mmCIF file of C-alpha atoms in Angstrom:
data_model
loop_
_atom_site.group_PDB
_atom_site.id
_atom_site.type_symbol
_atom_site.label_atom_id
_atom_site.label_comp_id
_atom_site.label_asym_id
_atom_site.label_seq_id
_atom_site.Cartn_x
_atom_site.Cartn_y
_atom_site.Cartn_z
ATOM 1 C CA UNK A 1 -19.502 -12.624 22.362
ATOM 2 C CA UNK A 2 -20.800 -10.447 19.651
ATOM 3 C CA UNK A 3 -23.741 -11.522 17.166
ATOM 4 C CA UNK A 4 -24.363 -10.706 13.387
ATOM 5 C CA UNK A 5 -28.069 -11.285 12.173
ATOM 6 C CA UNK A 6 -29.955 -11.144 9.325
ATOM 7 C CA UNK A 7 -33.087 -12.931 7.431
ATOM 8 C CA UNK A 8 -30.827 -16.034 6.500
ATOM 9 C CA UNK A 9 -28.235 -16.479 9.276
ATOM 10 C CA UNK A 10 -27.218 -15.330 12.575
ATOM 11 C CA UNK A 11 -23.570 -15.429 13.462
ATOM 12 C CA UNK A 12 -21.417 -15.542 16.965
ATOM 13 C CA UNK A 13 -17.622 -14.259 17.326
ATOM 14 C CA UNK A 14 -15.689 -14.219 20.326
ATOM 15 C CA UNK A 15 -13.086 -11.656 21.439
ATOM 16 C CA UNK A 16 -10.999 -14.694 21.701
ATOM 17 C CA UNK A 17 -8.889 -15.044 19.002
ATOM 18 C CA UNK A 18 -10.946 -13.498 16.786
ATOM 19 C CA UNK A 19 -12.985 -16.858 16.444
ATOM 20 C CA UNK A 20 -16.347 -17.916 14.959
ATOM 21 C CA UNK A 21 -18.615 -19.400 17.381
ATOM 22 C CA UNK A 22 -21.489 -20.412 15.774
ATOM 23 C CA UNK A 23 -23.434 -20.496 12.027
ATOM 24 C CA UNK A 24 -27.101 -21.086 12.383
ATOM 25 C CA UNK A 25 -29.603 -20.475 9.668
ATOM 26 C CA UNK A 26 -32.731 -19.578 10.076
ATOM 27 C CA UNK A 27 -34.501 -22.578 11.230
ATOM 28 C CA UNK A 28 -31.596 -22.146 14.409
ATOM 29 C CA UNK A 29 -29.552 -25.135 12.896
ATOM 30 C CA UNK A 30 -25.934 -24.930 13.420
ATOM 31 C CA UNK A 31 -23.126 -25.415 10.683
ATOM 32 C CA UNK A 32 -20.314 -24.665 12.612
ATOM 33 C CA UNK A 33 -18.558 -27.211 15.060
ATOM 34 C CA UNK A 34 -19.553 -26.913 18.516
ATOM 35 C CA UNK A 35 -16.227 -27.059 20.485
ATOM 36 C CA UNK A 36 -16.856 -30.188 22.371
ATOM 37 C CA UNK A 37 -13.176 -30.642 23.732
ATOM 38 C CA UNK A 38 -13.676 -34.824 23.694
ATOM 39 C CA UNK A 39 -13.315 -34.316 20.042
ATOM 40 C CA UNK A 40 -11.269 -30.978 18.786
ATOM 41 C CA UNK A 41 -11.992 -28.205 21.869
ATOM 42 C CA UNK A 42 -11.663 -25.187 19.067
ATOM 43 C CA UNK A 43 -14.156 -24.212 16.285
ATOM 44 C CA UNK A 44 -12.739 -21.559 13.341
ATOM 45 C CA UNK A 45 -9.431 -20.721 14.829
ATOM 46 C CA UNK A 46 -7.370 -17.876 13.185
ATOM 47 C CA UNK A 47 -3.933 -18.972 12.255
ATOM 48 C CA UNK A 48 -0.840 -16.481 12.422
ATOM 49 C CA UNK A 49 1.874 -15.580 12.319
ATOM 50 C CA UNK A 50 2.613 -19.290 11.083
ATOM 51 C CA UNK A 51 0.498 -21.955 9.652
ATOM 52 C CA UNK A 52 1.081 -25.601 10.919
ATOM 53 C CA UNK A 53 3.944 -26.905 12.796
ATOM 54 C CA UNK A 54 7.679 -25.616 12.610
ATOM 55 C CA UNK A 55 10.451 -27.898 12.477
ATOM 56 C CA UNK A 56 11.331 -28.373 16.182
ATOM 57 C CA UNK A 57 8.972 -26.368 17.386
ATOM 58 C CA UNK A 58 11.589 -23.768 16.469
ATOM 59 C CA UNK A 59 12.496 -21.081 13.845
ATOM 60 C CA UNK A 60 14.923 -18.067 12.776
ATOM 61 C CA UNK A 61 15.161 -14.865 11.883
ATOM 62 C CA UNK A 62 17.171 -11.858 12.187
ATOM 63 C CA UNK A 63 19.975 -13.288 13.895
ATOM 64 C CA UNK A 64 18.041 -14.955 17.049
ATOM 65 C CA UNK A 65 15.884 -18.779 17.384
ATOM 66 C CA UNK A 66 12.714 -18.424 18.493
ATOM 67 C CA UNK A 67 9.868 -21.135 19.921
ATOM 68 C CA UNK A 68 6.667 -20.813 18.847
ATOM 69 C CA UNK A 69 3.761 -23.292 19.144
ATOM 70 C CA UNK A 70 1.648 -24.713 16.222
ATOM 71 C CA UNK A 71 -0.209 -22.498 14.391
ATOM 72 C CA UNK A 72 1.236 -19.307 16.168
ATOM 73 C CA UNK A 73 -0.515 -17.449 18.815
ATOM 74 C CA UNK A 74 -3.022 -15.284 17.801
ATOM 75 C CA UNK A 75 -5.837 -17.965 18.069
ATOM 76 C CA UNK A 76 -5.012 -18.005 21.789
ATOM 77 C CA UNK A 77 -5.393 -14.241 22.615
ATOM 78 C CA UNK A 78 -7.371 -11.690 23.162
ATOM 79 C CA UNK A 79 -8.586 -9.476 20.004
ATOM 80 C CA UNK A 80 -10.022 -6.088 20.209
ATOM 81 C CA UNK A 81 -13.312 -4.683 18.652
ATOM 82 C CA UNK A 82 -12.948 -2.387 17.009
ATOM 83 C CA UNK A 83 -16.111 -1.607 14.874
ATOM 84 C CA UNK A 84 -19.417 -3.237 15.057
ATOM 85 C CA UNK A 85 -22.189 -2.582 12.493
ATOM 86 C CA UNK A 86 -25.209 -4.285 11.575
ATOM 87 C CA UNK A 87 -23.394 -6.632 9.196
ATOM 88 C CA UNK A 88 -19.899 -5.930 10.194
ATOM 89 C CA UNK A 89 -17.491 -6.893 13.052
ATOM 90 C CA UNK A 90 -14.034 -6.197 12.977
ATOM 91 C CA UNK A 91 -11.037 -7.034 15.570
ATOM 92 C CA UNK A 92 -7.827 -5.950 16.061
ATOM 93 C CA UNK A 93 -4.826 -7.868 17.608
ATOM 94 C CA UNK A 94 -1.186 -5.460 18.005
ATOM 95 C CA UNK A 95 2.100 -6.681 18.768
ATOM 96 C CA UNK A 96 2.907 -6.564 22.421
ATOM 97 C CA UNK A 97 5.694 -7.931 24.892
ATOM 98 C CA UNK A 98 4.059 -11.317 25.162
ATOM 99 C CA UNK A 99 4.003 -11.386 21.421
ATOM 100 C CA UNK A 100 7.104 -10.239 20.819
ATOM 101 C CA UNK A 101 8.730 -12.805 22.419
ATOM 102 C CA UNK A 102 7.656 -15.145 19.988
ATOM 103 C CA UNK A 103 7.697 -13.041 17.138
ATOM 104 C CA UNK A 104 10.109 -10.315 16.918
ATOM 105 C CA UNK A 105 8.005 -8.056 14.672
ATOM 106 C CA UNK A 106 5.536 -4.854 15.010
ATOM 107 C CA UNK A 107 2.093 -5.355 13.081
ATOM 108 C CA UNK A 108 -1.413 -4.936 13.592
ATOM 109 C CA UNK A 109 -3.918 -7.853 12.646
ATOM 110 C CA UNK A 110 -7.406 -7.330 11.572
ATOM 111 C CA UNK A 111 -10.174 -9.869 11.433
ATOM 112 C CA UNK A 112 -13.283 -8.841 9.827
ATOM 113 C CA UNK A 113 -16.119 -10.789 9.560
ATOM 114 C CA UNK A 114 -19.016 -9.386 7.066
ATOM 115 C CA UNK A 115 -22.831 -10.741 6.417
ATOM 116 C CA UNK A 116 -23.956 -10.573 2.928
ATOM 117 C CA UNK A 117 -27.197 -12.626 3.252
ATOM 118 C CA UNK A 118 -26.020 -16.240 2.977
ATOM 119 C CA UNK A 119 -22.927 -15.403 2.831
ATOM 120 C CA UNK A 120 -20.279 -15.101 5.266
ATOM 121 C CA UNK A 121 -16.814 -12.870 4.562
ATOM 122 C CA UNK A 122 -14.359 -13.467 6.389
ATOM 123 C CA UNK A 123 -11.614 -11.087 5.770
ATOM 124 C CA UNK A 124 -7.675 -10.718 7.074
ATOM 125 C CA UNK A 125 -5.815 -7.686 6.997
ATOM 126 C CA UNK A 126 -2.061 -7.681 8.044
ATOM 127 C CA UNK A 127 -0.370 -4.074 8.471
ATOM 128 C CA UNK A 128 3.033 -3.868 8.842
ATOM 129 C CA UNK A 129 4.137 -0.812 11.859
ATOM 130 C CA UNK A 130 7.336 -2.303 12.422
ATOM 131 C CA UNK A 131 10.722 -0.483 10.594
ATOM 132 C CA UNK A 132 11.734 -3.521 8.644
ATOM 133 C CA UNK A 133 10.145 -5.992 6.480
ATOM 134 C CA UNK A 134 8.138 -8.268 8.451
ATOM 135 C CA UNK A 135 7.481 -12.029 7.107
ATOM 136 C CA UNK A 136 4.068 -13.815 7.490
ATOM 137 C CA UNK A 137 1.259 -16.760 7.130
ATOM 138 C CA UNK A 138 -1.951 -16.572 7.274
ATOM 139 C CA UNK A 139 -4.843 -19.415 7.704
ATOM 140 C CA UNK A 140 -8.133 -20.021 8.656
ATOM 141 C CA UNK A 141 -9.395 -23.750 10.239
ATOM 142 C CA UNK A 142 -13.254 -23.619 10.344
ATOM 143 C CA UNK A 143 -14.968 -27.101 11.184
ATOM 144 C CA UNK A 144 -18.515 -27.873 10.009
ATOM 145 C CA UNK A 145 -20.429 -30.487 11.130
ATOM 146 C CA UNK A 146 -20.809 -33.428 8.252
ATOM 147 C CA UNK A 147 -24.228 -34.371 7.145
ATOM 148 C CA UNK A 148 -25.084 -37.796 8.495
ATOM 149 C CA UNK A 149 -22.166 -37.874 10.865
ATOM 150 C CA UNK A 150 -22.723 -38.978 14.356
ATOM 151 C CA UNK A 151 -19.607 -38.589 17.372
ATOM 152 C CA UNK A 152 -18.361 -41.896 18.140
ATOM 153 C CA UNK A 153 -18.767 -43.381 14.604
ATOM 154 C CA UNK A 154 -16.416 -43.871 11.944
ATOM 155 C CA UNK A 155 -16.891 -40.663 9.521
ATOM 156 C CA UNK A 156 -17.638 -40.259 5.801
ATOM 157 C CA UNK A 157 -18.314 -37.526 3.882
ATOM 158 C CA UNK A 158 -17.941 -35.701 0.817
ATOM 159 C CA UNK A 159 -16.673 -33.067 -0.503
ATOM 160 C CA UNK A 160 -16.991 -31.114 -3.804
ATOM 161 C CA UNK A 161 -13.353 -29.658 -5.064
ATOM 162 C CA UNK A 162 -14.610 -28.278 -8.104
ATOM 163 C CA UNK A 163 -11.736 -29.216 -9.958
ATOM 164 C CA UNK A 164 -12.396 -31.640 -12.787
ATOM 165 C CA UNK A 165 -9.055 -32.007 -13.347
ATOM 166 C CA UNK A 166 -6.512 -34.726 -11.379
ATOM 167 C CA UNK A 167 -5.623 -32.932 -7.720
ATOM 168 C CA UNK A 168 -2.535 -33.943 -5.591
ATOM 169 C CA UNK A 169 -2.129 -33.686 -1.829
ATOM 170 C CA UNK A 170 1.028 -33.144 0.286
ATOM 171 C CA UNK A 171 1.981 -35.546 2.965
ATOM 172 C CA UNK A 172 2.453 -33.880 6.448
ATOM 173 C CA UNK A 173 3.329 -36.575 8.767
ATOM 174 C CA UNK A 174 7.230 -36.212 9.930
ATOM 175 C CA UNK A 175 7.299 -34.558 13.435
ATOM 176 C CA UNK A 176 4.233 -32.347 12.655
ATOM 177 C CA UNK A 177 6.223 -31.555 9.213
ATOM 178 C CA UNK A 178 5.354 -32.120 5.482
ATOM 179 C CA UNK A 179 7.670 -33.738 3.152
ATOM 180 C CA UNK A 180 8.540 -33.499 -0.410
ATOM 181 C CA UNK A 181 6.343 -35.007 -3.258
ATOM 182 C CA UNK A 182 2.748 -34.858 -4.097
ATOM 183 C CA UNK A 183 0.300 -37.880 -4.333
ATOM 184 C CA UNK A 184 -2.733 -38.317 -6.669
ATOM 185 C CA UNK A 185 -6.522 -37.820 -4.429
ATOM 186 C CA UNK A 186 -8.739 -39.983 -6.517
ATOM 187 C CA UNK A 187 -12.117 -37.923 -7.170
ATOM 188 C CA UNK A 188 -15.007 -38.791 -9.229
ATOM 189 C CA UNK A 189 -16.754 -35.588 -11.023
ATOM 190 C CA UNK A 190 -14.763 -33.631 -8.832
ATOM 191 C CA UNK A 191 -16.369 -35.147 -5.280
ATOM 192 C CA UNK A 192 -13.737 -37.046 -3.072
ATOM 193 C CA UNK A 193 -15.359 -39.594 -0.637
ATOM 194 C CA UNK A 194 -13.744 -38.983 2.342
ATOM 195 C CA UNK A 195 -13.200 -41.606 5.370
ATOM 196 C CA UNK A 196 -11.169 -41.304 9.217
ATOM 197 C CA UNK A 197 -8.498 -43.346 7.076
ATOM 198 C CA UNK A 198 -8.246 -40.641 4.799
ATOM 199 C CA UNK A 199 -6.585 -38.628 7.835
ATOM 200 C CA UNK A 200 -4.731 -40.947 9.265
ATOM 201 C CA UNK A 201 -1.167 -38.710 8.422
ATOM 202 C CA UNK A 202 -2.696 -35.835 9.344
ATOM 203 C CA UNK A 203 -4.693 -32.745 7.436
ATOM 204 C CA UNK A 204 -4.960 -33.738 3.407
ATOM 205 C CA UNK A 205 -3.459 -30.449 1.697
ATOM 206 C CA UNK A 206 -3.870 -29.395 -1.613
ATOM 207 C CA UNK A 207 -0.939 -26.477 -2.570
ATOM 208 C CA UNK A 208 -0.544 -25.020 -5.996
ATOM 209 C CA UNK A 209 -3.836 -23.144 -6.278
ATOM 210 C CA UNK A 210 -5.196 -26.110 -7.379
ATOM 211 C CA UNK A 211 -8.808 -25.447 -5.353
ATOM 212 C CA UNK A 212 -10.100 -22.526 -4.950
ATOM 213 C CA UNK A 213 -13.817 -23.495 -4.356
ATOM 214 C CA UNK A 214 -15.073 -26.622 -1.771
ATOM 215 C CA UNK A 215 -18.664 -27.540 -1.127
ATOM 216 C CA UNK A 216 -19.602 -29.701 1.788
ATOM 217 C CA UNK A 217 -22.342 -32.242 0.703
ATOM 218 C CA UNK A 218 -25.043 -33.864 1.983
ATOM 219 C CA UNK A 219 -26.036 -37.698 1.250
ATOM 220 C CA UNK A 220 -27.811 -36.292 -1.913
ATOM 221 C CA UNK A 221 -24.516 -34.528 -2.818
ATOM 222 C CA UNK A 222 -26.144 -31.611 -2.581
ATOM 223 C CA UNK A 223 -23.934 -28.623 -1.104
ATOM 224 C CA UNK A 224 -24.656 -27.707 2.327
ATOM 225 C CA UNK A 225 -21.679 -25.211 3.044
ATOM 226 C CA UNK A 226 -18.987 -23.949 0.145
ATOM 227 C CA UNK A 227 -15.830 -22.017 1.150
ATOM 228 C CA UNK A 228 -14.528 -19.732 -1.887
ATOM 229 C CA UNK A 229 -10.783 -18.367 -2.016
ATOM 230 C CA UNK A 230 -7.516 -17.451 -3.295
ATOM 231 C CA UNK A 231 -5.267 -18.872 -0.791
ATOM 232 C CA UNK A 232 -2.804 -21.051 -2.340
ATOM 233 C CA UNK A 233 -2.956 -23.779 -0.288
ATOM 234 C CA UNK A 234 -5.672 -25.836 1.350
ATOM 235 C CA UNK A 235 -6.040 -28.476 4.050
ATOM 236 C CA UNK A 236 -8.470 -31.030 4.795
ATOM 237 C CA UNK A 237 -8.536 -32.164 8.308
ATOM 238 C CA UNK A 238 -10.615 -34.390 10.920
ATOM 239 C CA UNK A 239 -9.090 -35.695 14.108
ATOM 240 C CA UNK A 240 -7.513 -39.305 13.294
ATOM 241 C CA UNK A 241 -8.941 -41.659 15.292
ATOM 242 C CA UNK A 242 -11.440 -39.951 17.538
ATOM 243 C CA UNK A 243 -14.779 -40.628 15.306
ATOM 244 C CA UNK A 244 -15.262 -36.959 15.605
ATOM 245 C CA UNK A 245 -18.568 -35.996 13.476
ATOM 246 C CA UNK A 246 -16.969 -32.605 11.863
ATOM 247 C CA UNK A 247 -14.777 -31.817 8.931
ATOM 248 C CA UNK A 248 -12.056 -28.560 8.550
ATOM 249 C CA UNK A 249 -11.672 -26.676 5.338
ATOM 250 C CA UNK A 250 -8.673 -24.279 5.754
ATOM 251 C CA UNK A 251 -7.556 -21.824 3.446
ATOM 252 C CA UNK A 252 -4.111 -20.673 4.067
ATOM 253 C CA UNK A 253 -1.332 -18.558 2.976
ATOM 254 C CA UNK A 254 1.150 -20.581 4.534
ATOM 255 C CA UNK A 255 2.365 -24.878 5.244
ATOM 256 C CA UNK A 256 4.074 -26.101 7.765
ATOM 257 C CA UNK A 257 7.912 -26.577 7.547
ATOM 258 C CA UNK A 258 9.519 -29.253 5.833
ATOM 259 C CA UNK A 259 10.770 -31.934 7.661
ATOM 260 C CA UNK A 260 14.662 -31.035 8.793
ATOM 261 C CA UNK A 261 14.096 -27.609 7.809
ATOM 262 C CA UNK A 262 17.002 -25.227 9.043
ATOM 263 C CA UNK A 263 16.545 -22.380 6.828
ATOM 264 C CA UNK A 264 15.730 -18.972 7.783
ATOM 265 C CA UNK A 265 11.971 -18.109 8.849
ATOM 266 C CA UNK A 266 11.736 -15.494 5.670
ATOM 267 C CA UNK A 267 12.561 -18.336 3.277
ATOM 268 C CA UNK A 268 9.998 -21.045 4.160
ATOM 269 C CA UNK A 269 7.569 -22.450 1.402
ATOM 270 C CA UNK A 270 4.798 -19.942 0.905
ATOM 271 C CA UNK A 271 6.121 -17.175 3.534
ATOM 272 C CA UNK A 272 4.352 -13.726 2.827
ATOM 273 C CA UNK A 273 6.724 -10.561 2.924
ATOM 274 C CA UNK A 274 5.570 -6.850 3.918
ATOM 275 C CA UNK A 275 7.547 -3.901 3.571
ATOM 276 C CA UNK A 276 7.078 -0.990 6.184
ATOM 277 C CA UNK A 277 3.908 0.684 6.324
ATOM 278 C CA UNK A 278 2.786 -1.513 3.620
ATOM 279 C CA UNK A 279 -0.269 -4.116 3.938
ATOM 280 C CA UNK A 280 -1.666 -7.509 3.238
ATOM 281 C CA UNK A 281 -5.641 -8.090 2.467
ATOM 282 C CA UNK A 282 -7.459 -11.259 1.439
ATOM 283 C CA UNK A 283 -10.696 -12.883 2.244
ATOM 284 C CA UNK A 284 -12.665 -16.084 1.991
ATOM 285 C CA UNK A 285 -16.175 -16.545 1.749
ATOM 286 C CA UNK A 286 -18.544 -19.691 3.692
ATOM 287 C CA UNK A 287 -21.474 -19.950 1.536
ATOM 288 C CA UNK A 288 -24.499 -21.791 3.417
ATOM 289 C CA UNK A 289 -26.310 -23.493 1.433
ATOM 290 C CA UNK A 290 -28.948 -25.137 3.832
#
C-alpha cells in the first residue's frame, strides 16, 4: 500500500492492480467503497485490455481465438511502482507470458494517480512496444459510498449528469452483452433519481459523449463527489439485488460486445488502435466535494 496526503485528502493505492483503496478527507471520512466482498469484494478496479464482457467469453485477432475474462486482466495483477512523489504515484504493468496468453500484444500500462488538493487525477497511459498495431479499451469502475445509504436496504440516490439536454442509455443484458438501440433516462434539471430497479439489467451506460461531468449528491442535492472526463462512454452500476449501499461511475474507452458478436477484436464498438512506438494518454478527475 502506498499513501498520498495533503491538507484536504489522504489517498491509498495498492500494487494490486493498480487500485484505489481508500478517499478520506480530512475529518478521516471515507468516499471510496470499502471492499466488503458480501456486497462487490473490489473498490476502483482498472479495466484493460477490454471493458465489459466479450461475447462468449471469447474474441479474435490475428488469426487465433482467445479467452479472456470480464474486464481483462490487469485489475487482477500485480503493478509496479515506479515513481512516488509527494503528490504523485505512478505504476507500471508490461506484457508478460501470463499476459500474453490472453492478449497477444507487447505494451506497457501506466497508472498514475496525482493530488491536486481536492482533487484526484487519475491518469492512463498505454504505450505500444510491440511491432504491430496493437488494439485497446480502457476503463475505470470506482464505487463511492451513497449519502444516506445503509447495506441491506433498498438504495436511492442521485446523481447530477450535467446534461440539460434528453440522455439515452444502452441496454447490456444478453449474456453479459449490450444490444442495439438506446432508451430515454428520464432526468429532472439534469439529476436522475436512481433506485436497485434502475440496475436490474445490469450497469446503465451512457455512449456518445453525451456526459462528460457526474456529481454524486447528497439528500440536499448538494455534490459530494464529481468525476470529470472525456471518455466516450459511461456506466452506472450497483449490484442488482444485493442492497449494496455504494454506487460506480466508470469512465471508459471501451463497451462490451454486442450480443452474437463474431467480428474481429480490432473492429468492436469503441476499440482504440496504436501504432508501434506510438501512445495513448487520458485522464479523469474525482472531485470531493465533502
Amino acid at each position: 500500500m502506498e499513501t498520498l496526503k495533503n491538507q484536504f485528502l489522504e489517498v491509498t493505492v495498492s500494487s494490486l492492480g493498480a487500485e484505489l483503496q481508500s478517499i478520506k478527507d480530512s475529518n478521516g471520512n471515507d468516499y471510496l467503497w470499502n471492499g466488503n466482498p458480501d456486497f462487490w469484494p473490489r473498490r476502483s478496479p482498472i479495466l484493460f485490455p477490454i471493458v465489459c464482457g466479450l461475447w462468449q467469453g471469447q474474441y479474435r485477432t490475428e488469426g487465433q481465438t482467445f479467452n479472456m475474462e470480464r474486464h481483462g486482466f490487469a485489475r487482477d495483477t500485480e503493478f509496479e511502482l515506479i515513481r512516488k512523489t509527494d503528490d504523485r504515484l505512478t505504476y507500471v504493468l508490461k506484457d508478460s507470458e501470463e499476459t500474453m496468453k490472453q492478449y497477444p500484444y507487447r505494451f506497457m500500462l501506466s497508472i498514475t494517480y496525482r493530488l491536486e488538493k481536492n482533487t484526484i487525477h487519475v491518469i492512463w497511459h498505454v504505450h505500444n512496444t510491440d511491432t504491430q498495431e496493437i488494439h485497446f479499451q480502457i476503463g475505470g469502475h470506482p464505487a463511492f459510498f451513497v449519502p444516506g445509504a445503509k447495506a441491506g436496504e433498498p438504495l436511492k440516490g442521485k446523481l447530477n449528469l450535467h446534461n440539460d439536454k434528453p440522455v439515452e442509455r444502452i441496454f447490456g443484458n444478453v449474456g453479459g452483452c449490450i444490444i442495439p438501440g438506446h432508451h430515454e433516462v428520464k432526468t429532472e434539471n439534469s439529476i436522475w433519481k436512481f433506485t436497485e430497479d434502475s440496475f436490474k439489467d445490469d450497469a446503465v451506460i451512457f455512449d456518445q459523449s453525451q456526459i462528460k461531468t457526474i456529481s454524486l449528491l447528497n439528500e440536499e442535492d448538494k455534490p459530494v463527489v464529481t468525476l470529470n472526463f472525456r471518455t466516450p462512454a459511461v456506466g452506472i452500476w450497483s449490484p442488482y439485488g444485493k442492497h449494496a449501499p455504494f454506487v460506480c461511475i466508470e469512465p471508459w474507452y471501451g463497451i462490451h460486445d454486442f450480443a452474437e458478436y463474431k467480428g474481429e477484436f480490432r473492429d468492436k464498438y469503441l476499440m482504440n488502435h496504436l501504432q508501434p512506438g506510438a501512445s495513448f494518454l487520458s485522464e479523469y478527475t474525482i472531485e470531493v466535494n465533502g
